[in-house]
PDB file of C-alpha atoms and ligand atoms in Angstrom:
ATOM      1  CA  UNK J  22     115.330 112.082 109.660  1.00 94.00           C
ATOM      2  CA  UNK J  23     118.507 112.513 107.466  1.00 97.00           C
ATOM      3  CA  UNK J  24     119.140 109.787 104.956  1.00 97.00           C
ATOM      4  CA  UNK J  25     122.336 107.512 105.605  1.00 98.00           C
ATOM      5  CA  UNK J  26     124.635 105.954 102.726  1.00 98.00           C
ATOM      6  CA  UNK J  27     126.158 102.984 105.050  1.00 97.00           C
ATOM      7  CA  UNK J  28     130.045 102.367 103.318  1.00 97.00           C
ATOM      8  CA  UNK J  29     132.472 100.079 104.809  1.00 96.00           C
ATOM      9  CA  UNK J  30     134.455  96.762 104.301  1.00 95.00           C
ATOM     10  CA  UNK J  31     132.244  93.246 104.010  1.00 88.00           C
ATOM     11  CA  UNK J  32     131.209  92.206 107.578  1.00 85.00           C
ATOM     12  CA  UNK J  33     131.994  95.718 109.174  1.00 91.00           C
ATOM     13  CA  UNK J  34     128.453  95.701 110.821  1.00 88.00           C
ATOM     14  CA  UNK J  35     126.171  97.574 107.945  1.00 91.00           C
ATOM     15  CA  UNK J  36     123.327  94.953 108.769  1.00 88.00           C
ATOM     16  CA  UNK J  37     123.474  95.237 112.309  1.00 88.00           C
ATOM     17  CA  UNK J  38     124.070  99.226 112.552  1.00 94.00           C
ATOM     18  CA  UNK J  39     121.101  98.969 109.966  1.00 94.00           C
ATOM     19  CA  UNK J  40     118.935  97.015 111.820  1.00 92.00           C
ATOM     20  CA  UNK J  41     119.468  99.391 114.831  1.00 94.00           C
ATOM     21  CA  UNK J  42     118.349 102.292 113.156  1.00 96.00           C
ATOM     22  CA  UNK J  43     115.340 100.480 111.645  1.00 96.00           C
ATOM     23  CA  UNK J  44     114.658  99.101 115.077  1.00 95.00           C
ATOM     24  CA  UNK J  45     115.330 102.158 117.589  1.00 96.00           C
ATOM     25  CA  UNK J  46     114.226 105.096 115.104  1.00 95.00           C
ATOM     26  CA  UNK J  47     111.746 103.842 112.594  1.00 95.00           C
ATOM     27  CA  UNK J  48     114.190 103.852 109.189  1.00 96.00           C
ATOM     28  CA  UNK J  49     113.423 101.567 106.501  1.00 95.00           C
ATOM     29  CA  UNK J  50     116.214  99.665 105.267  1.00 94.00           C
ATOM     30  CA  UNK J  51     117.437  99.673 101.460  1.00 94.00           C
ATOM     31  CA  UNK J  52     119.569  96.810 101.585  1.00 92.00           C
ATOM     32  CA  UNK J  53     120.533  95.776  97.412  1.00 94.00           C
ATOM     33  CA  UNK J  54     121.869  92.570  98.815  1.00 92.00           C
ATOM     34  CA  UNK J  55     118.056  91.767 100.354  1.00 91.00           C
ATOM     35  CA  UNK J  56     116.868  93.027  97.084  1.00 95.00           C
ATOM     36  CA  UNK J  57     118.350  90.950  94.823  1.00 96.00           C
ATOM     37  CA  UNK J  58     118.604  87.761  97.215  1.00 94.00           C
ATOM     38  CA  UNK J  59     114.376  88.767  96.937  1.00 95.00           C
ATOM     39  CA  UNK J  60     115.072  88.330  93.477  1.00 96.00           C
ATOM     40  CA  UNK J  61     116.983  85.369  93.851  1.00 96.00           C
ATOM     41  CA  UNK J  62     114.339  83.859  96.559  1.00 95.00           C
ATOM     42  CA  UNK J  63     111.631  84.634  93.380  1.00 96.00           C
ATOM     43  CA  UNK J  64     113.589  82.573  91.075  1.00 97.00           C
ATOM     44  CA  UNK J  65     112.442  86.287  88.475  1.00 97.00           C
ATOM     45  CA  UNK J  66     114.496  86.842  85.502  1.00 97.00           C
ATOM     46  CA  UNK J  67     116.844  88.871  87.572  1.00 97.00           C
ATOM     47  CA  UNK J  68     117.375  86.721  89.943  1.00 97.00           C
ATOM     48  CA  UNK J  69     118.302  83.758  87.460  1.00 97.00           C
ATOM     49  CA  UNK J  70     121.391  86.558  86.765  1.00 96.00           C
ATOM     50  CA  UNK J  71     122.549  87.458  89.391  1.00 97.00           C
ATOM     51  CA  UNK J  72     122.808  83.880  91.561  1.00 96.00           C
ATOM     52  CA  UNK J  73     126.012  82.733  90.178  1.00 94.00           C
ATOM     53  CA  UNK J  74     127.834  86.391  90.134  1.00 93.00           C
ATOM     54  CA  UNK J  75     126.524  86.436  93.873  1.00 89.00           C
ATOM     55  CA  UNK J  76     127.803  83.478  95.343  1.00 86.00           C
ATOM     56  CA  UNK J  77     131.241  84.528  93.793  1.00 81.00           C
ATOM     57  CA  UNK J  78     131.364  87.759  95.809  1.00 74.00           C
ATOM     58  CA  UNK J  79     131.596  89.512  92.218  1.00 83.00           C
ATOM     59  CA  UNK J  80     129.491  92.802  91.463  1.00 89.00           C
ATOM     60  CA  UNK J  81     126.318  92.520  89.842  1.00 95.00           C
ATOM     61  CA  UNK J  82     126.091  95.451  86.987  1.00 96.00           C
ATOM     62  CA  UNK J  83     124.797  98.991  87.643  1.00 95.00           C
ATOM     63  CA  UNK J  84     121.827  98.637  85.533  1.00 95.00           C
ATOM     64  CA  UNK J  85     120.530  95.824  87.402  1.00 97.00           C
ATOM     65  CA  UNK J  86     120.811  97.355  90.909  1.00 96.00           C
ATOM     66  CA  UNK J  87     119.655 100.517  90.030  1.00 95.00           C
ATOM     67  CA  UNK J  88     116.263  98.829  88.710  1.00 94.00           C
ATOM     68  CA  UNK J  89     115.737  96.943  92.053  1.00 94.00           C
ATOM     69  CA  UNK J  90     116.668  99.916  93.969  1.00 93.00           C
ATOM     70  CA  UNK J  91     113.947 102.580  91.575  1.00 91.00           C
ATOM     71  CA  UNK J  92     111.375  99.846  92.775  1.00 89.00           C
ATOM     72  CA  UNK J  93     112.220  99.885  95.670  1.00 90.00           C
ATOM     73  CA  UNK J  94     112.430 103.640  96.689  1.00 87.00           C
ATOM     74  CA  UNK J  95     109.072 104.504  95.395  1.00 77.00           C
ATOM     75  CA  UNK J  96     107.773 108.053  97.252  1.00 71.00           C
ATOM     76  CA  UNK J  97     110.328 107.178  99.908  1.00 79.00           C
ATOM     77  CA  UNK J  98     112.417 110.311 101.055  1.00 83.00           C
ATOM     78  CA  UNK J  99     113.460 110.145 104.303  1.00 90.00           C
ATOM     79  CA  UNK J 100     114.503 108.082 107.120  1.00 94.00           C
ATOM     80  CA  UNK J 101     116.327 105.760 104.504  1.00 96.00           C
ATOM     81  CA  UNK J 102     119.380 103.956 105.310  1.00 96.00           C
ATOM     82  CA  UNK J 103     121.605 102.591 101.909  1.00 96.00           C
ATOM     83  CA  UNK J 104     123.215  99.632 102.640  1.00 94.00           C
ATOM     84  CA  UNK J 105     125.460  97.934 100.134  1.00 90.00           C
ATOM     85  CA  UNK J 106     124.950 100.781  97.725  1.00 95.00           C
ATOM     86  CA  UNK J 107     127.336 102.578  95.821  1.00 97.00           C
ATOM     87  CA  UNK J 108     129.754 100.243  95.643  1.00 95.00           C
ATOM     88  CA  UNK J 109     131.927 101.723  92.886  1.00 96.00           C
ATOM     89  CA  UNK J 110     132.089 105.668  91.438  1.00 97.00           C
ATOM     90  CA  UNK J 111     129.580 104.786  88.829  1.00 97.00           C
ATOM     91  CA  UNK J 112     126.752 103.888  91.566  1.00 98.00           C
ATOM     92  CA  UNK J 113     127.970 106.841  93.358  1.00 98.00           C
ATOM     93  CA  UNK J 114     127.134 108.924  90.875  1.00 98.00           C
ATOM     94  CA  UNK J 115     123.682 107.196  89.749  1.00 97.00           C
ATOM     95  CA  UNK J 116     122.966 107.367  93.578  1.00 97.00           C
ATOM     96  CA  UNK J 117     123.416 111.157  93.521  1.00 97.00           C
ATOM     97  CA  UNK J 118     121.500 111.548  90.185  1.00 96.00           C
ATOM     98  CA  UNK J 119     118.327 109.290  91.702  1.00 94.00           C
ATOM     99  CA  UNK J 120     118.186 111.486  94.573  1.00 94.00           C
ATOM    100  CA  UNK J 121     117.723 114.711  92.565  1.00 94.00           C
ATOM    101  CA  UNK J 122     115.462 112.883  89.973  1.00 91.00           C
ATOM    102  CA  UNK J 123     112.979 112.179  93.287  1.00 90.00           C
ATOM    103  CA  UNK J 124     114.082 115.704  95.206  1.00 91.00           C
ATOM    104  CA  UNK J 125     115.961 113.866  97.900  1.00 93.00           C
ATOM    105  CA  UNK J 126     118.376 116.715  99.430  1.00 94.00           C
ATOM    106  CA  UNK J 127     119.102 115.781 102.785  1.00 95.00           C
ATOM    107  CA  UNK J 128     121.390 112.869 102.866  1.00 97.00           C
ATOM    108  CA  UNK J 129     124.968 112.162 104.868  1.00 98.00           C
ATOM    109  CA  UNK J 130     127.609 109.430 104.483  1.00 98.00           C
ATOM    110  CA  UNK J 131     128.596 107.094 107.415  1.00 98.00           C
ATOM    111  CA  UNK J 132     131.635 105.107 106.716  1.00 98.00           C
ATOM    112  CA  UNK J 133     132.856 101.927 109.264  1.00 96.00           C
ATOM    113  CA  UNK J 134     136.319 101.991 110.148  1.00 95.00           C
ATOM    114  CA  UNK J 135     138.150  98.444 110.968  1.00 95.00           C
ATOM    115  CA  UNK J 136     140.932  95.774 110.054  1.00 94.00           C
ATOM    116  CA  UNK J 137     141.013  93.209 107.647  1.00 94.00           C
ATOM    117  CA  UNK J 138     141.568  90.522 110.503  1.00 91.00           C
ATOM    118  CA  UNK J 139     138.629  91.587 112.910  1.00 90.00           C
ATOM    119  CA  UNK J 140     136.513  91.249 109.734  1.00 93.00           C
ATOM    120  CA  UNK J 141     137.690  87.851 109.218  1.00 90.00           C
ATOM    121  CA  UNK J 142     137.049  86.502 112.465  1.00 87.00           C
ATOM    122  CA  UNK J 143     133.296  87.735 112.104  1.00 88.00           C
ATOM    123  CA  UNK J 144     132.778  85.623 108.375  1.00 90.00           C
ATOM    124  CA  UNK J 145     133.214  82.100 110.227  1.00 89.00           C
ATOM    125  CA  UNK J 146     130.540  83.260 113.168  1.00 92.00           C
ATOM    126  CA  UNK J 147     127.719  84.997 110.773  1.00 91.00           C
ATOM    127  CA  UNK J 148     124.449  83.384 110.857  1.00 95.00           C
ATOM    128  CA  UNK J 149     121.047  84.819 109.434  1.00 95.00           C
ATOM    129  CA  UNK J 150     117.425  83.782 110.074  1.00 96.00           C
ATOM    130  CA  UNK J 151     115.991  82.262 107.291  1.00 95.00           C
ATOM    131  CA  UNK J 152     113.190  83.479 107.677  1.00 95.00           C
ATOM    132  CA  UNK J 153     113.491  87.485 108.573  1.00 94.00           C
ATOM    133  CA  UNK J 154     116.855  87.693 108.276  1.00 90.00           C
ATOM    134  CA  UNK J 155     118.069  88.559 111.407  1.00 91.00           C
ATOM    135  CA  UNK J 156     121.739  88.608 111.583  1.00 89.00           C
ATOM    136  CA  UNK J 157     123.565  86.825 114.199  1.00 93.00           C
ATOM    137  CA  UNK J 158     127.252  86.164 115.083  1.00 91.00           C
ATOM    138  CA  UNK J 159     128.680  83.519 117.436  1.00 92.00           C
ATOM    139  CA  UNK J 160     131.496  86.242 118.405  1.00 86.00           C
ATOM    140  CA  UNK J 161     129.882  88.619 119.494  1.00 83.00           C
ATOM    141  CA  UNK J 162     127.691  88.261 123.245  1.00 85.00           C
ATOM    142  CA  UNK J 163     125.260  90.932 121.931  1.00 83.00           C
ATOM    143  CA  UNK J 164     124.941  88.908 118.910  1.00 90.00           C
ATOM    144  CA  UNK J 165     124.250  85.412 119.912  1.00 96.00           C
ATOM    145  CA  UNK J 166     121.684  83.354 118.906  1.00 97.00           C
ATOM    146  CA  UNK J 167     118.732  81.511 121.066  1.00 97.00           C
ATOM    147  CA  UNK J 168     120.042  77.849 122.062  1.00 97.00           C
ATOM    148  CA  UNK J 169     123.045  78.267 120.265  1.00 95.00           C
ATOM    149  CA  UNK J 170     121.426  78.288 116.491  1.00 97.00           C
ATOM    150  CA  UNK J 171     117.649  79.494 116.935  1.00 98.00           C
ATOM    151  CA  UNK J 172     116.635  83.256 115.560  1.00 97.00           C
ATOM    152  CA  UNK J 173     114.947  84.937 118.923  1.00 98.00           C
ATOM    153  CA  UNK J 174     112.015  86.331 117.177  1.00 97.00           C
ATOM    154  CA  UNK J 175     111.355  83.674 114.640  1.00 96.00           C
ATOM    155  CA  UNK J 176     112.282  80.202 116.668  1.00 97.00           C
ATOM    156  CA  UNK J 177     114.046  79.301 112.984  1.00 97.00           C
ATOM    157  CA  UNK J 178     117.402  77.384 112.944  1.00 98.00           C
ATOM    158  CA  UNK J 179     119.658  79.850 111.288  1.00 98.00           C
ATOM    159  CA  UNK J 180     121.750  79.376 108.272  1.00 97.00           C
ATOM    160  CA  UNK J 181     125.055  80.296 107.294  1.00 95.00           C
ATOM    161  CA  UNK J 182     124.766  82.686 103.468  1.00 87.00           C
ATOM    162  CA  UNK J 183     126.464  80.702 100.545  1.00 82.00           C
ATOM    163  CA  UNK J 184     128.565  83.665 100.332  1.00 78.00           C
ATOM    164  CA  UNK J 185     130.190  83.576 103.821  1.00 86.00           C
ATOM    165  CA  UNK J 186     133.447  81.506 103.127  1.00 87.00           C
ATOM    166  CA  UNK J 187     136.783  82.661 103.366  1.00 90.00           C
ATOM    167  CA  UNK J 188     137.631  82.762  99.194  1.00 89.00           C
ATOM    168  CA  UNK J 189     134.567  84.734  99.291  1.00 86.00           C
ATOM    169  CA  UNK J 190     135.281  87.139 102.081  1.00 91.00           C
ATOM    170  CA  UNK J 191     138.898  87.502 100.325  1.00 92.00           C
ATOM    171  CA  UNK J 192     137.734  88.639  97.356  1.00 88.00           C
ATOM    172  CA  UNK J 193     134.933  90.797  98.959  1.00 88.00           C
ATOM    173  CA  UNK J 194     137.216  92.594 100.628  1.00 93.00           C
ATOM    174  CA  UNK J 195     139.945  93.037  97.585  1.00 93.00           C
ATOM    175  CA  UNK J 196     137.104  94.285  95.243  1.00 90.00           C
ATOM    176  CA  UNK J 197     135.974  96.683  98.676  1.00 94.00           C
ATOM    177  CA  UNK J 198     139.418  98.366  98.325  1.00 96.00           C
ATOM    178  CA  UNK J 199     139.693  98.867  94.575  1.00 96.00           C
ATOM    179  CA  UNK J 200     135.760 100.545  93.835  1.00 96.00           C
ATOM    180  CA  UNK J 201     134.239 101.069  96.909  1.00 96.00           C
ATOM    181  CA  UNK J 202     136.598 102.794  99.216  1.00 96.00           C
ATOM    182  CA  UNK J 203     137.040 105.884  96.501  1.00 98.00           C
ATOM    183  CA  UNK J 204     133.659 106.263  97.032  1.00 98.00           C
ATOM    184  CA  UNK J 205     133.802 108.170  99.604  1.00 98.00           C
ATOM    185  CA  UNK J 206     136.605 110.783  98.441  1.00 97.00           C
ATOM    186  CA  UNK J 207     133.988 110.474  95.426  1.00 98.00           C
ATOM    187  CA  UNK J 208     130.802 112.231  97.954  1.00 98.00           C
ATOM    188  CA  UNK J 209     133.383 114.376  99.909  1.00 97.00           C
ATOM    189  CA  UNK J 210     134.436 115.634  96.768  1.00 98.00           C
ATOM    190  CA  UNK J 211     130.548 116.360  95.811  1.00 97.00           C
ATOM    191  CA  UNK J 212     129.914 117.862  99.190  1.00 96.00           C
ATOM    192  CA  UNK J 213     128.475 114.685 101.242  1.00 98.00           C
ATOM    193  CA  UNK J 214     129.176 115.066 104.640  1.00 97.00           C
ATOM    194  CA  UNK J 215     130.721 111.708 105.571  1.00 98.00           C
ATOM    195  CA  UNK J 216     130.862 110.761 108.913  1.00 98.00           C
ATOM    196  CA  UNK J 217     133.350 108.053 110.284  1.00 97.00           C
ATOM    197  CA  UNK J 218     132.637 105.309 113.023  1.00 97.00           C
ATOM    198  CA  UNK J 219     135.181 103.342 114.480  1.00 95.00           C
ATOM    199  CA  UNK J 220     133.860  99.677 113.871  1.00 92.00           C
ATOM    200  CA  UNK J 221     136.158  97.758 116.497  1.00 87.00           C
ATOM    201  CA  UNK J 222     134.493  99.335 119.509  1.00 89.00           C
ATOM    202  CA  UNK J 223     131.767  97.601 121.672  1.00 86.00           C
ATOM    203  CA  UNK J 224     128.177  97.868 119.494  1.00 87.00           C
ATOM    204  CA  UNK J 225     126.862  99.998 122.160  1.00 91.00           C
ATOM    205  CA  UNK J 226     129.354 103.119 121.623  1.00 95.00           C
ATOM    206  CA  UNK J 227     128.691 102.584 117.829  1.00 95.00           C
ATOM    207  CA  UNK J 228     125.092 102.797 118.131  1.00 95.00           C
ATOM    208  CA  UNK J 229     125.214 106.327 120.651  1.00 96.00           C
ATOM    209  CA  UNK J 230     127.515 107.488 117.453  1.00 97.00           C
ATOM    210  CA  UNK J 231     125.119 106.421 115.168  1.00 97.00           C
ATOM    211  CA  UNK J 232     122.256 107.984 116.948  1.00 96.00           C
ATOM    212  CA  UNK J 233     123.982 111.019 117.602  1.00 96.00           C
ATOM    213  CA  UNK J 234     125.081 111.521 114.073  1.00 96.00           C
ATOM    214  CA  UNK J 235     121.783 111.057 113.068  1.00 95.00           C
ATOM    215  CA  UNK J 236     120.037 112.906 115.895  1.00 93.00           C
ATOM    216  CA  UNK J 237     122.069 116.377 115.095  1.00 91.00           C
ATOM    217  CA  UNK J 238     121.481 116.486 111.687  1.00 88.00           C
TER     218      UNK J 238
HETATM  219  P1  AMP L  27     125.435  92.358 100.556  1.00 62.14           P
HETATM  220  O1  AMP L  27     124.187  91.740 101.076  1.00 62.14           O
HETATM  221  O2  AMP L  27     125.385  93.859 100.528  1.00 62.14           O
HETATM  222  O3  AMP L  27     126.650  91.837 101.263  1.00 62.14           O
HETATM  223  O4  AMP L  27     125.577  91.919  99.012  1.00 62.14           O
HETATM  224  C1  AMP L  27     125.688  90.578  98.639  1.00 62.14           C
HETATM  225  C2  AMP L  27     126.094  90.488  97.161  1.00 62.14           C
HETATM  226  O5  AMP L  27     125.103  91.128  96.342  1.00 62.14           O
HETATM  227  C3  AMP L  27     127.394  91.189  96.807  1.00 62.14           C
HETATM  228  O6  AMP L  27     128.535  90.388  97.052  1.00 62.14           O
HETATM  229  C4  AMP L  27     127.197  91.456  95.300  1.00 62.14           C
HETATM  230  O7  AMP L  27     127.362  90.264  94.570  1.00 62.14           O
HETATM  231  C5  AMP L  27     125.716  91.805  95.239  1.00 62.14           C
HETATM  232  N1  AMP L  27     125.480  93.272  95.409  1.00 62.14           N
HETATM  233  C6  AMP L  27     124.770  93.872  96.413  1.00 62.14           C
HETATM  234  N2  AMP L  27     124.737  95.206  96.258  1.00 62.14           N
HETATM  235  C7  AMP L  27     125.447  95.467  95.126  1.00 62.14           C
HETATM  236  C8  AMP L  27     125.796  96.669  94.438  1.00 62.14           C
HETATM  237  N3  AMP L  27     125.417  97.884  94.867  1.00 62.14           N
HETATM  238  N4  AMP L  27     126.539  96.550  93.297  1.00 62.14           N
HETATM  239  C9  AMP L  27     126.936  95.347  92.831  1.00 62.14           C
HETATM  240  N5  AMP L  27     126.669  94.177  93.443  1.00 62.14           N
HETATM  241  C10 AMP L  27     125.917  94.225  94.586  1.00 62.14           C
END
């Protein structure tokens, strides 16, 4: 199935729309986030790196994420979902040079459309299993938790990420608008099909558009 480069705002809903797709139709989820908090989690050179520049919200460098995310990939080439990657016109164009280094051709862009203050409310409700990391959020009915702070396939309390604070979010979000957000005038520009998703609707009508976006082509 076609290959989906996930784009939107911190705390649109890439994890969960992720999650579905991995869940409902088999994808495998390429999440540099997991990747480098696997890193962290590892206590590896990398990870020693990146910690601090993570827990500040700030980007960690190209080079870096494209060497988790080579590792990762492997003889992967379809049914791939990008989460978290490109984040700025550089990655964008990395992204676009990896995929015709391993003969990936058949890829689409889905971008997550919402406001600032819907995405705030969601940063103080997050929670993620320790242990799988299953996201939850205390907002959300779909979303809740099992006795109020247990993960419903692990029995784990959940924690709240060190990077889910307000400064954080603020900054996040900033840094979204200045690199990321080009990014996708960047693949329309380069012939990506980019498909858009209003994020502020129940997570039922985002997941038929997900599955029908990904289901036609
Ligand atoms: P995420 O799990 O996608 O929210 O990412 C958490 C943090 O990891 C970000 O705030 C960045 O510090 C770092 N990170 C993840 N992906 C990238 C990327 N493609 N480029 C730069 N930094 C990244």
């Amino acid at each position: 199935m076609i290959n989906v480069i996930l784009i939107a705002p911190p705390f649109a809903g890439k994890g969960t729309i992720s999650e579905y797709l991995v869940k409902t139709l088999g994808y495998s989820h390429i999440s540099t986030g997991d990747l480098l908090r696997n890193e962290i989690n590892k206590n590896s050179e990398i990870g020693k790196a990146v910690k601090n520049i993570m827990s500040q919200g700030k980007f960690v460098s190209d080079d870096i994420i494209f060497t988790v995310l080579e590792e990762e990939l492997s003889d992967n080439k379809e049914s791939l979902i990008f989460d978290g990657n490109p984040r700025n016109i550089k990655q964008a164009e990395m992204l676009l040079n990896l995929f015709k280094k391993k003969d990936i051709t058949n890829y689409c862009v889905i971008t997550l459309d919402i406001k600032k203050e819907d995405l705030l409310k969601r940063v103080m409700g997050r929670r993620i299993c320790p242990k799988c990391g299953r996201t939850y959020n205390l907002n959300y009915k779909e979303m809740l938790p099992l006795d109020g702070n247990l993960c419903i396939d692990c029995k784990m309390p959940l924690i709240i990420r060190d990077d889910d604070n307000i400064n954080t979010f603020n900054t996040r979000y900033q840094t979204y608008l200045d690199n990321t957000y080009p990014v996708i005038e960047y693949f329309q520009m380069n012939d990506v099909t980019v498909f858009e998703i209003d994020a502020s609707n129940d997570l039922a009508v985002i997941f038929e558009e997900v599955k029908k976006i990904v289901s036609d082509n």
